[in-house]
Coordinates of C-alpha atoms and ligand atoms in Angstrom, one line a residue:
M25 CA 11.3 -52.6 -31.2
Y26 CA 9.6 -49.5 -29.8
T27 CA 12.3 -49.2 -27.2
E28 CA 15.0 -49.2 -29.9
A29 CA 13.2 -46.6 -31.9
I30 CA 12.8 -44.4 -28.9
L31 CA 16.4 -44.8 -27.9
G32 CA 17.4 -44.0 -31.5
I33 CA 15.3 -40.8 -31.5
L34 CA 16.8 -39.8 -28.1
L35 CA 20.3 -40.4 -29.3
L36 CA 19.6 -38.3 -32.4
L37 CA 18.2 -35.5 -30.2
L38 CA 21.2 -35.6 -28.0
W39 CA 23.5 -35.5 -31.0
W40 CA 21.5 -32.6 -32.5
K41 CA 21.7 -30.7 -29.2
A42 CA 25.4 -31.4 -28.6
F43 CA 26.7 -30.8 -32.1
L44 CA 24.2 -29.4 -34.5
K45 CA 22.2 -26.8 -32.5
K46 CA 23.9 -23.5 -31.5
P47 CA 23.9 -23.2 -27.7
A48 CA 21.1 -20.8 -26.7
D49 CA 23.3 -18.5 -24.6
L50 CA 25.6 -17.7 -27.6
P51 CA 24.9 -14.6 -29.7
P52 CA 22.6 -15.2 -32.7
G53 CA 24.1 -16.0 -36.1
R54 CA 25.3 -18.7 -38.5
W55 CA 26.1 -22.1 -37.0
G56 CA 26.1 -24.8 -39.7
L57 CA 27.5 -28.3 -39.2
P58 CA 30.2 -29.7 -37.0
L59 CA 33.7 -29.7 -38.5
V60 CA 32.7 -27.5 -41.4
G61 CA 30.6 -24.8 -39.8
Y62 CA 28.4 -22.6 -41.9
I63 CA 29.5 -22.5 -45.6
P64 CA 27.6 -19.9 -47.5
F65 CA 26.6 -20.5 -51.1
T66 CA 26.5 -16.9 -52.4
K67 CA 28.4 -14.7 -54.7
K68 CA 28.5 -11.9 -52.1
S69 CA 31.8 -10.9 -50.7
M70 CA 32.7 -11.8 -47.1
E71 CA 32.3 -8.1 -46.2
E72 CA 28.8 -7.8 -47.8
Q73 CA 27.7 -10.9 -45.9
L74 CA 29.0 -9.5 -42.6
L75 CA 27.0 -6.3 -43.3
D76 CA 23.9 -8.5 -44.0
L77 CA 24.4 -10.3 -40.7
N78 CA 24.8 -7.0 -38.9
K79 CA 21.5 -5.9 -40.3
E80 CA 19.8 -9.1 -39.4
H81 CA 21.3 -9.7 -35.9
G82 CA 22.6 -6.4 -34.6
D83 CA 26.0 -5.4 -33.2
I84 CA 27.1 -8.9 -32.1
Y85 CA 26.6 -12.2 -33.8
V86 CA 28.5 -15.5 -34.4
W87 CA 29.5 -17.4 -37.6
R88 CA 31.0 -20.8 -37.1
M89 CA 33.7 -21.1 -39.8
G90 CA 35.1 -24.6 -39.9
T91 CA 35.5 -25.4 -36.3
Q92 CA 36.2 -21.8 -35.2
V93 CA 33.4 -19.9 -33.5
M94 CA 33.9 -16.4 -34.9
V95 CA 32.3 -13.5 -32.9
F96 CA 31.8 -10.3 -34.8
L97 CA 31.4 -6.9 -33.1
H98 CA 30.0 -3.9 -35.0
S99 CA 29.6 -1.1 -32.5
Y100 CA 32.5 1.1 -31.3
E101 CA 31.3 0.7 -27.6
M102 CA 31.4 -3.1 -27.9
C103 CA 34.8 -3.1 -29.6
K104 CA 36.2 -0.9 -26.9
E105 CA 34.7 -2.9 -24.1
A106 CA 35.7 -6.3 -25.5
L107 CA 39.3 -5.4 -26.5
G108 CA 39.9 -3.8 -23.2
R109 CA 39.2 -7.0 -21.4
Q110 CA 41.9 -9.3 -20.1
D111 CA 39.8 -12.4 -21.2
F112 CA 40.0 -11.3 -24.8
V113 CA 43.6 -10.1 -25.0
N114 CA 45.1 -13.3 -26.5
R115 CA 45.7 -14.2 -30.1
P116 CA 44.4 -17.5 -31.4
D117 CA 47.0 -20.2 -31.8
W118 CA 46.7 -20.0 -35.6
Q119 CA 49.6 -20.7 -37.9
F120 CA 49.0 -17.2 -39.2
F121 CA 50.2 -15.9 -35.8
T122 CA 52.6 -18.5 -34.7
F123 CA 54.7 -18.6 -37.9
G124 CA 54.8 -22.4 -37.5
E125 CA 56.3 -22.2 -33.9
K126 CA 54.8 -24.5 -31.3
V127 CA 54.3 -21.4 -29.1
A128 CA 54.1 -18.0 -30.7
L129 CA 57.1 -15.7 -30.2
G130 CA 57.6 -12.0 -30.9
V131 CA 54.9 -9.5 -30.2
G132 CA 52.1 -9.6 -32.8
G133 CA 51.1 -13.3 -32.2
S134 CA 52.4 -14.1 -28.8
N135 CA 50.4 -14.3 -25.5
G136 CA 50.9 -14.1 -21.8
S137 CA 54.1 -12.8 -20.1
L138 CA 56.2 -13.1 -23.3
W139 CA 53.7 -10.8 -25.2
H140 CA 53.6 -8.5 -22.3
S141 CA 57.4 -8.1 -21.9
N142 CA 57.9 -7.9 -25.7
R143 CA 55.2 -5.2 -26.1
R144 CA 56.7 -3.2 -23.2
F145 CA 60.2 -3.6 -24.6
T146 CA 59.2 -2.5 -28.2
L147 CA 57.1 0.5 -27.0
R148 CA 60.1 1.6 -24.9
Q149 CA 62.3 1.4 -27.9
L150 CA 59.9 3.4 -30.0
K151 CA 59.7 6.0 -27.2
D152 CA 63.4 6.2 -26.6
Q153 CA 64.3 6.5 -30.2
G154 CA 61.5 9.0 -30.8
M155 CA 62.5 11.3 -28.0
G156 CA 65.5 13.4 -27.0
K157 CA 67.8 13.3 -29.9
S158 CA 64.8 12.0 -31.9
R159 CA 66.7 9.4 -34.0
L160 CA 63.4 8.3 -35.5
V161 CA 62.5 11.8 -36.7
S162 CA 65.9 12.3 -38.4
S163 CA 65.6 8.9 -40.0
V164 CA 62.1 9.8 -41.3
H165 CA 63.6 13.1 -42.6
E166 CA 66.5 11.3 -44.3
Q167 CA 64.0 9.0 -46.0
T168 CA 61.8 12.0 -47.0
K169 CA 64.6 13.5 -48.9
M170 CA 65.3 10.2 -50.7
L171 CA 61.6 10.0 -51.5
L172 CA 61.4 13.5 -52.9
G173 CA 64.3 12.8 -55.2
N174 CA 62.7 9.7 -56.5
V175 CA 59.2 11.3 -57.0
R176 CA 60.9 14.1 -58.9
Q177 CA 62.1 11.6 -61.5
Q178 CA 58.5 10.8 -62.3
V179 CA 57.4 14.4 -62.9
G180 CA 55.4 14.9 -66.1
K181 CA 54.8 11.2 -66.6
S182 CA 52.0 8.8 -65.7
G183 CA 53.2 6.0 -63.5
P184 CA 52.5 3.9 -60.4
V185 CA 52.9 5.4 -57.0
P186 CA 56.7 5.6 -56.7
H187 CA 58.3 2.4 -55.2
A188 CA 60.5 4.7 -53.1
I189 CA 57.5 5.2 -50.7
R190 CA 57.7 1.5 -49.8
V191 CA 61.4 1.7 -49.5
A192 CA 61.2 4.8 -47.2
V193 CA 58.7 3.1 -44.9
V194 CA 60.8 -0.1 -44.7
N195 CA 64.0 1.8 -44.2
V196 CA 62.6 3.6 -41.2
I197 CA 61.9 0.2 -39.6
W198 CA 65.3 -1.1 -40.6
H199 CA 66.9 2.0 -39.0
M200 CA 65.0 1.6 -35.8
V201 CA 65.7 -2.2 -35.6
A202 CA 69.3 -2.5 -36.8
G203 CA 70.6 1.0 -37.7
I204 CA 70.5 0.1 -41.4
T205 CA 69.4 2.3 -44.4
Y206 CA 69.2 0.8 -47.9
D207 CA 69.4 2.6 -51.2
V208 CA 66.3 2.4 -53.3
D209 CA 67.9 0.0 -55.8
D210 CA 69.8 -2.2 -53.3
A211 CA 69.7 -5.8 -54.3
K212 CA 69.5 -7.1 -50.7
L213 CA 66.5 -4.8 -50.0
K214 CA 64.8 -6.0 -53.2
G215 CA 65.3 -9.6 -52.2
F216 CA 63.8 -8.7 -48.7
L217 CA 60.8 -7.0 -50.2
Q218 CA 60.2 -9.9 -52.6
L219 CA 60.4 -12.3 -49.7
M220 CA 57.7 -10.3 -47.8
D221 CA 55.5 -10.4 -50.9
N222 CA 55.9 -14.2 -51.3
F223 CA 55.2 -14.7 -47.6
N224 CA 52.0 -12.6 -47.8
D225 CA 50.8 -14.4 -50.9
Y226 CA 51.2 -17.9 -49.3
S227 CA 49.9 -17.0 -45.8
F228 CA 46.3 -17.0 -47.1
Y229 CA 46.5 -20.8 -47.6
T230 CA 47.5 -21.5 -44.0
T231 CA 44.4 -19.6 -42.8
I232 CA 42.3 -22.4 -44.3
L233 CA 44.2 -24.8 -42.0
D234 CA 43.5 -22.4 -39.1
M235 CA 39.7 -22.6 -39.8
F236 CA 39.7 -26.4 -40.4
P237 CA 42.4 -27.7 -38.0
W238 CA 41.4 -31.3 -38.5
L239 CA 42.9 -31.0 -42.0
G240 CA 46.2 -31.0 -40.2
H241 CA 45.8 -34.8 -39.9
L242 CA 46.3 -35.2 -43.7
P243 CA 49.6 -36.6 -44.9
L244 CA 52.4 -33.9 -44.9
S245 CA 52.9 -34.3 -48.7
L246 CA 49.3 -33.6 -49.4
K247 CA 49.2 -30.6 -46.9
N248 CA 52.2 -29.2 -48.7
R249 CA 50.5 -29.5 -52.0
L250 CA 47.3 -28.0 -50.8
F251 CA 48.5 -25.3 -48.4
Y252 CA 52.1 -24.7 -49.4
L253 CA 53.3 -25.2 -45.9
D254 CA 56.8 -26.1 -47.2
Q255 CA 57.0 -22.9 -49.1
E256 CA 56.1 -20.9 -46.0
E257 CA 58.7 -22.7 -44.1
I258 CA 61.3 -21.9 -46.7
F259 CA 60.4 -18.2 -46.7
K260 CA 60.5 -18.1 -42.9
E261 CA 63.9 -19.7 -42.9
R262 CA 65.2 -17.1 -45.3
F263 CA 63.9 -14.3 -43.1
M264 CA 65.6 -16.0 -40.1
E265 CA 68.9 -16.3 -42.0
Y266 CA 68.7 -12.6 -42.7
F267 CA 68.1 -11.6 -39.1
Y268 CA 70.5 -14.1 -37.5
E269 CA 73.3 -12.7 -39.6
L270 CA 72.6 -9.2 -38.4
I271 CA 72.1 -10.3 -34.8
E272 CA 75.6 -11.9 -34.9
E273 CA 77.1 -8.7 -36.3
H274 CA 75.4 -6.7 -33.6
R275 CA 76.6 -9.1 -30.9
S276 CA 80.2 -8.8 -32.0
S277 CA 80.2 -5.0 -32.4
M278 CA 77.9 -3.7 -29.7
D279 CA 78.9 -1.4 -26.9
P280 CA 76.8 -2.1 -23.8
E281 CA 77.2 1.6 -22.7
N282 CA 75.8 2.8 -25.9
P283 CA 73.0 0.7 -27.5
R284 CA 72.5 1.8 -31.1
D285 CA 69.1 0.3 -31.9
L286 CA 66.4 -2.3 -31.0
M287 CA 68.7 -5.3 -31.7
D288 CA 71.4 -4.0 -29.3
A289 CA 68.8 -3.2 -26.6
Y290 CA 67.4 -6.7 -26.9
L291 CA 70.8 -8.4 -26.8
M292 CA 71.6 -6.4 -23.7
E293 CA 68.3 -7.6 -22.1
M294 CA 69.3 -11.2 -23.0
R295 CA 72.5 -10.8 -21.1
E296 CA 70.6 -9.6 -18.1
A297 CA 67.8 -12.1 -18.5
P298 CA 69.2 -14.8 -16.1
E299 CA 68.7 -12.3 -13.3
R300 CA 65.1 -11.6 -14.4
E301 CA 63.6 -15.0 -14.8
E302 CA 60.2 -13.9 -15.9
V303 CA 61.3 -13.0 -19.4
A304 CA 62.3 -15.8 -21.9
R305 CA 64.6 -13.9 -24.2
S306 CA 66.1 -15.7 -27.2
E307 CA 67.5 -15.0 -30.6
K308 CA 64.6 -16.6 -32.3
D309 CA 62.2 -14.5 -30.3
L310 CA 64.1 -11.4 -31.3
A311 CA 64.1 -12.4 -35.0
I312 CA 60.3 -13.0 -34.9
L313 CA 59.7 -9.7 -33.1
I314 CA 61.5 -8.0 -36.0
L315 CA 59.5 -10.0 -38.5
D316 CA 56.3 -8.8 -36.7
L317 CA 57.4 -5.2 -37.0
F318 CA 58.0 -5.5 -40.8
F319 CA 54.7 -7.3 -41.4
A320 CA 52.6 -5.0 -39.2
G321 CA 54.3 -1.8 -40.0
S322 CA 55.3 -1.7 -43.7
E323 CA 52.3 -2.5 -46.0
T324 CA 49.9 -0.7 -43.6
T325 CA 51.8 2.6 -43.7
T326 CA 52.7 2.3 -47.4
S327 CA 49.1 1.6 -48.4
T328 CA 47.8 4.5 -46.3
L329 CA 50.2 6.9 -48.0
T330 CA 49.1 5.5 -51.4
F331 CA 45.5 6.1 -50.4
I332 CA 46.3 9.6 -49.3
M333 CA 47.7 10.3 -52.8
Y334 CA 44.7 8.7 -54.5
Y335 CA 42.2 10.6 -52.4
L336 CA 43.9 14.0 -52.9
A337 CA 44.1 13.4 -56.6
V338 CA 40.4 12.6 -56.7
F339 CA 39.5 15.6 -54.5
P340 CA 41.7 18.4 -55.9
E341 CA 40.0 21.1 -53.7
A342 CA 41.3 19.3 -50.6
Q343 CA 44.7 19.0 -52.1
R344 CA 44.8 22.7 -52.8
K345 CA 43.7 23.5 -49.2
L346 CA 46.3 21.2 -47.8
Q347 CA 49.1 22.8 -49.9
Q348 CA 48.0 26.3 -48.9
E349 CA 48.3 25.2 -45.2
I350 CA 51.7 23.6 -45.8
D351 CA 53.0 26.7 -47.7
R352 CA 51.9 28.9 -44.8
V353 CA 53.3 26.8 -42.0
L354 CA 56.5 25.5 -43.7
P355 CA 57.8 28.3 -45.8
D356 CA 61.1 27.7 -47.7
G357 CA 60.5 24.0 -48.1
A358 CA 61.3 23.0 -44.6
L359 CA 60.4 19.4 -43.6
A360 CA 57.6 19.0 -41.0
T361 CA 58.5 18.0 -37.5
L362 CA 56.3 16.7 -34.7
E363 CA 56.2 20.3 -33.3
D364 CA 54.5 21.4 -36.5
K365 CA 51.6 19.0 -36.0
A366 CA 49.4 21.4 -34.1
R367 CA 49.9 24.0 -36.8
L368 CA 48.8 21.6 -39.6
P369 CA 45.2 20.9 -38.6
Y370 CA 43.9 20.5 -42.2
T371 CA 46.8 18.0 -43.1
E372 CA 45.9 16.0 -40.0
A373 CA 42.3 16.1 -40.9
V374 CA 43.0 14.7 -44.4
I375 CA 45.2 11.9 -42.9
H376 CA 42.4 11.0 -40.4
E377 CA 39.7 11.1 -43.1
V378 CA 41.7 8.8 -45.4
L379 CA 42.4 6.4 -42.4
R380 CA 38.7 6.3 -41.8
M381 CA 37.5 5.9 -45.3
S382 CA 40.2 3.4 -46.5
S383 CA 39.8 1.3 -43.3
L384 CA 42.9 -0.7 -44.2
V385 CA 42.2 -3.6 -41.7
P386 CA 38.4 -3.8 -42.2
G387 CA 37.9 -6.8 -39.9
G388 CA 40.5 -5.9 -37.3
V389 CA 43.1 -8.4 -36.1
Q390 CA 41.7 -11.5 -34.4
H391 CA 41.7 -12.0 -30.6
C392 CA 40.7 -15.1 -28.8
A393 CA 38.6 -15.8 -25.6
S394 CA 40.9 -17.4 -23.0
K395 CA 37.9 -18.6 -21.0
D396 CA 34.1 -18.8 -21.1
T397 CA 33.2 -15.1 -20.7
Q398 CA 29.9 -13.2 -20.3
F399 CA 29.7 -10.4 -22.7
A400 CA 26.8 -8.2 -23.9
G401 CA 24.4 -10.6 -22.3
Y402 CA 25.8 -13.7 -24.0
T403 CA 28.2 -16.4 -23.2
I404 CA 31.4 -16.3 -25.4
P405 CA 32.9 -19.8 -25.1
K406 CA 36.6 -20.3 -24.5
G407 CA 38.5 -20.4 -27.8
S408 CA 36.0 -18.2 -29.6
I409 CA 37.6 -15.8 -32.1
I410 CA 36.8 -12.1 -31.6
N411 CA 36.6 -10.0 -34.7
Y412 CA 35.9 -6.3 -34.7
A413 CA 34.4 -4.7 -37.8
I414 CA 36.6 -1.6 -38.2
A415 CA 35.3 -0.6 -41.6
S416 CA 31.6 -1.0 -40.6
V417 CA 32.2 1.3 -37.5
H418 CA 34.0 3.8 -39.8
Y419 CA 30.9 4.0 -42.0
D420 CA 28.3 3.9 -39.3
P421 CA 25.9 6.9 -39.3
R422 CA 25.7 6.6 -35.5
Y423 CA 29.2 8.1 -35.4
W424 CA 29.6 9.9 -38.7
K425 CA 27.4 12.3 -40.6
Q426 CA 27.3 11.3 -44.3
P427 CA 29.9 8.6 -43.7
E428 CA 30.2 7.9 -47.5
K429 CA 31.4 11.5 -48.1
F430 CA 35.1 12.5 -48.0
M431 CA 35.0 15.4 -45.6
P432 CA 38.3 16.4 -43.9
E433 CA 36.3 19.3 -42.4
R434 CA 34.5 16.9 -40.1
W435 CA 37.8 16.7 -38.1
L436 CA 38.0 20.5 -37.5
D437 CA 36.2 22.6 -34.9
A438 CA 34.6 26.0 -35.5
E439 CA 38.0 27.7 -35.1
G440 CA 39.6 25.3 -37.6
K441 CA 41.5 23.4 -34.9
F442 CA 42.0 19.7 -35.3
N443 CA 39.5 17.8 -33.2
T444 CA 40.8 14.5 -31.9
K445 CA 37.5 12.8 -32.2
K446 CA 37.8 9.2 -31.0
E447 CA 34.3 7.9 -30.9
G448 CA 33.8 5.6 -33.8
F449 CA 37.5 5.8 -35.0
L450 CA 39.7 2.8 -34.6
P451 CA 42.0 2.3 -37.6
F452 CA 44.8 1.2 -35.2
G453 CA 42.5 -1.0 -33.1
V454 CA 41.6 -0.2 -29.6
G455 CA 42.2 -1.6 -26.1
K456 CA 45.1 -3.6 -24.7
R457 CA 46.5 -4.7 -28.1
V458 CA 46.1 -1.5 -29.9
C459 CA 48.7 -1.0 -32.6
L460 CA 52.0 -0.4 -31.0
G461 CA 53.4 1.4 -34.0
E462 CA 50.6 4.0 -34.0
S463 CA 52.8 7.0 -33.0
L464 CA 55.5 6.0 -35.6
A465 CA 52.9 5.6 -38.3
R466 CA 51.3 8.9 -37.5
M467 CA 54.7 10.7 -37.6
E468 CA 55.5 9.1 -41.0
L469 CA 52.1 9.9 -42.5
L470 CA 52.4 13.6 -41.4
I471 CA 56.0 14.1 -42.6
F472 CA 55.8 12.2 -45.9
T473 CA 52.4 13.7 -46.8
A474 CA 53.5 17.3 -46.0
A475 CA 56.7 16.9 -48.0
V476 CA 55.2 15.3 -51.1
F477 CA 52.4 17.9 -51.5
Q478 CA 54.7 20.7 -50.6
N479 CA 56.7 19.9 -53.7
F480 CA 54.3 18.2 -56.1
N481 CA 50.7 18.1 -57.4
I482 CA 49.2 14.7 -57.9
S483 CA 46.2 14.0 -60.2
S484 CA 44.6 11.2 -62.2
P485 CA 46.4 10.6 -65.5
P486 CA 44.5 12.4 -68.3
G487 CA 41.5 10.2 -69.3
S488 CA 42.0 7.6 -66.5
P489 CA 40.2 8.7 -63.4
L490 CA 41.7 7.0 -60.2
D491 CA 39.5 4.5 -58.4
I492 CA 39.7 5.0 -54.6
T493 CA 37.8 1.8 -53.7
P494 CA 39.9 -1.1 -52.4
D495 CA 41.4 -3.7 -54.6
P496 CA 38.8 -6.6 -54.8
K497 CA 41.6 -9.1 -55.3
Q498 CA 42.6 -8.7 -51.7
P499 CA 39.7 -10.2 -49.6
M500 CA 41.2 -9.7 -46.1
F501 CA 42.5 -6.1 -46.4
H502 CA 41.5 -2.9 -48.0
L503 CA 44.5 -2.3 -50.2
P504 CA 44.8 0.4 -52.8
R505 CA 44.5 -0.7 -56.5
N506 CA 47.6 -0.7 -58.7
Q507 CA 47.0 2.2 -61.0
N508 CA 48.9 5.2 -62.4
I509 CA 49.0 8.7 -61.0
Y510 CA 50.2 11.9 -62.7
I511 CA 52.8 14.1 -60.9
T512 CA 53.6 17.7 -61.7
A513 CA 56.2 19.9 -59.9
R514 CA 55.1 22.9 -57.9
N515 CA 57.1 26.1 -58.3
Ligands
HEM22 C1 48.8 3.2 -41.0 C2 49.5 2.3 -40.4 C3 49.0 1.2 -39.5 C4 47.8 0.7 -39.2 C5 46.5 1.1 -39.9 C6 47.9 -0.3 -38.2 C7 46.8 -1.0 -37.7 C8 47.0 -2.0 -36.7 C9 45.9 -2.8 -36.2 C10 44.4 -2.6 -36.6 C11 46.4 -3.6 -35.3 C12 45.6 -4.7 -34.5 C13 45.3 -4.3 -33.1 C14 44.6 -5.5 -32.3 O1 45.2 -6.5 -32.2 O2 43.5 -5.3 -31.9 C15 47.8 -3.4 -35.2 C16 48.7 -4.1 -34.4 C17 50.1 -4.0 -34.5 N1 50.8 -3.0 -35.2 FE1 50.0 -1.6 -36.4 N2 49.2 -0.4 -37.9 C18 50.0 0.5 -38.6 C19 51.3 0.8 -38.5 C20 52.2 0.1 -37.7 C21 53.6 0.3 -37.6 C22 54.4 1.5 -38.3 C23 54.1 -0.6 -36.7 C24 55.6 -0.8 -36.3 C25 56.6 -0.6 -37.0 C26 53.0 -1.4 -36.3 C27 53.2 -2.5 -35.4 C28 52.1 -3.2 -34.9 C29 52.3 -4.4 -34.0 C30 53.6 -5.0 -33.6 C31 51.0 -4.8 -33.7 C32 50.6 -6.0 -32.8 C33 50.4 -5.4 -31.4 C34 50.1 -6.5 -30.4 O3 49.7 -7.6 -30.8 O4 50.3 -6.3 -29.2 N3 51.9 -1.0 -36.9 N4 48.1 -2.4 -36.1

């Protein structure tokens, strides 16, 4: 009798130690129960809870969500150190990153040599198209003119930020990828943008499966009802049809001596691939690589441009200073080029301050530990998910004086020159997987912003002050709210 009781207690203790208690060498934090992790019962937003945990535990802590051990980093130094490490370079094998493929393709969600070669390939494309003849700059200029024409139609009226901004950003990617430019009202483009919206709306549901992978054992029909997997598959197939059609057109019309765009360049590498066995090139990989560029590069840039308009409407003094600088540097309405960047320090300062304050990707994009790793005095177990709190670093008084204040001047030195301060600034991430479209995004932000404020004033509509805080309906990202602006023409 006693022996059974003691054995029972021992078993309980073992079970507690093995499954219930957080291993001592992990960072402090929330652990909860096996399979479900720590489920908070609070009305606080996720972001508020993370700030509470930061206060309680410091710059590194864990939160087991479902079966996923999530590690959160809150200091710039830790983010830089962790994201520069080979052991943390991978993405988790979440549906969110794999788009339902067994092994993730493309660049944003892939790992290992495929990621490496696709990243190198895409960076080279961006560089080649951005240099010499500078095809990318002329594409951005062409889109700027289209944008200005559309903004002009809204002069004297209250209305949402012109849809043409999104079209301009998407067209620059289309141009780089496939040499295509759509009209603002093009039905095919509208269908494409709608598809992106649908895909974004439904991708939230698959993250639940990523946190609780054991739910994957449910019958398919139930999973489809709960997580809309079938819908996601349909949207993905539609994207693929889109891209496969273009890939076919490119294959039949391309001149190997004169590659026109990223598709041509990839198809040429595919031809050469048998001789270079380390790269697994395929049409599906190309299609997903393109999908990655649209998902990573369009809403991010469009939303930042929208935030720039909102901030400058709310801070008219900054708008006036920016316009004075543009008038001085770009007389006669010329469009900015990359060469003008050094002469537009205040414009650069405004863009950087908006990137800091809006912190579009507040929790960074997840990485994953590929093996048990020692970090900051703790053991980070293989499979842990690494999150880096960009928004928290951007508002941290260790790096920023009066972080809540919109102060473009913080980016200027005593002579008014732009000061490329890096410490505590990571809107594009940091380390080995840092945003590969950063240079393109920066170029678009500079050229579009300069052109819009060279030609127009933007303010809140009479009686409806703009709200620059992020839309609370979007829990994962800091997106601008849907609201009206008021545009007037400058002389
Ligand atoms: C203001 C605009 C943008 C912001 C704030 C932004 C931000 C980010 C962030 C935070 C990451 C995650 C880095 C990490 O994994 O640690 C990322 C990755 C990425 N971005 Fe951007 N991005 C922007 C524009 C663009 C553009 C224009 C493109 C390309 C057309 C692009 C393509 C990518 C890709 C492909 C990745 C994945 C890189 C990889 O996994 O190796 N982004 N971006």
